[in-house]
């Protein structure tokens, strides 16, 4: 990790994070705002106006990573007395339309992910021109400032990839498969490229259709069956780690399965040695800090980062770390 840490600059300030003391429980059909209010103690911690913030992400349906981002944002919204609106679409043009809808609603702040920045540039420009403060989150650190955003909160994907390359070297891996599940996602390309940069062995990319999990499993399985020298598979999202584990078993491979991102299932996989390591970028923190920073900007014109990304990762999580994080992954905040 030494090569990675050298280039990372500590940015921003430590903001107060209010976490729920009680664990998650079933809430049936309650609205997200009601669930967050319960978890955050049921009331705002401030008496500022009830501004409306919208978050629009490139998440697909059922993506557990973005569930965690949303949970962090919702709880910060309760604390900050914010009316929080969340929408998502994994099609770039549709995501851009959702941003336009938020602009038309005259929201007081906007949080946007930039997985496919070219499709988002024009509509982000419209938001900025309309006087709506914008925070970018998770993806798009290179484009955030150019597009007029106040700050970017997330991990530098190239640095995260380099951390993976270093970790693979420590584990004496020689031939690695990097599985990209979303065509055109610049962050995914940066992750695999970063890993290739620092990894001393051979790394090749495998493109799969992330909307079709059986296809993902079959594609990884076919690759492992045809090349027994592959000794590690790196997936770029927590849901795809399980598909890689299944593919490994069917293919009779001995490859180690590693992944970007953390959730309860990945934590269990680490604890049971089904997975070697995970790269955590703290999605709860991304959502929480994005809302909190928008509130700070509306209330006090505060900004973070000085024009550089506010980094929430990467953190390499192993079996020992997963044991320590078990309570938090179970409640869905890590």
XYZ file of N, CA and C in Angstrom, residues 16 26 63 76 81 89 91-92 104 110 112 120 128 174 178 189 216 232 244 258 300 311 328:
69
model
N -19.516 15.898 12.009
C -20.187 15.067 13.006
C -21.113 14.091 12.311
N -37.326 -4.583 10.674
C -38.261 -4.562 9.553
C -39.222 -3.409 9.717
N -29.198 -2.796 -6.355
C -27.766 -2.675 -6.097
C -27.559 -2.339 -4.621
N -28.605 11.591 7.263
C -28.108 12.965 7.340
C -29.246 13.959 7.079
N -32.738 18.386 8.829
C -34.078 18.904 8.517
C -34.270 19.098 7.013
N -31.139 5.679 -12.217
C -31.305 4.932 -13.452
C -29.923 4.607 -13.997
N -29.197 3.860 -17.016
C -29.045 4.379 -18.369
C -28.710 5.866 -18.280
N -27.587 6.255 -18.865
C -27.085 7.621 -18.690
C -28.090 8.685 -19.115
N -36.247 21.131 -12.556
C -37.587 21.682 -12.777
C -38.351 21.854 -11.464
N -28.313 19.529 -5.118
C -28.328 18.362 -5.996
C -27.070 17.526 -5.775
N -25.135 14.165 -7.444
C -25.171 13.385 -8.685
C -23.915 12.529 -8.799
N -23.804 13.579 -18.773
C -24.314 14.377 -17.656
C -23.853 15.834 -17.703
N -26.177 24.234 -12.378
C -25.277 25.278 -11.880
C -25.762 26.655 -12.334
N -0.372 -14.238 -9.589
C 0.397 -14.113 -10.828
C -0.447 -13.752 -12.048
N -9.947 -9.262 -14.236
C -10.683 -8.113 -13.713
C -12.017 -8.035 -14.443
N -13.199 1.247 -15.603
C -11.978 1.175 -16.403
C -10.768 1.634 -15.584
N -23.197 -13.317 -16.186
C -21.954 -12.965 -15.487
C -21.275 -14.224 -14.978
N -6.545 -15.436 -9.528
C -7.362 -14.457 -8.807
C -8.371 -13.831 -9.755
N -18.908 -14.775 -8.952
C -17.557 -15.282 -9.196
C -17.260 -16.513 -8.343
N -11.717 -11.844 -5.144
C -11.620 -10.571 -4.433
C -12.613 -9.595 -5.064
N -23.995 27.921 5.702
C -22.793 28.664 6.101
C -21.794 28.859 4.966
N -11.723 12.220 -0.172
C -11.597 10.773 -0.338
C -12.219 10.005 0.827
N -21.868 -3.714 11.823
C -22.239 -2.606 10.943
C -22.712 -3.115 9.578
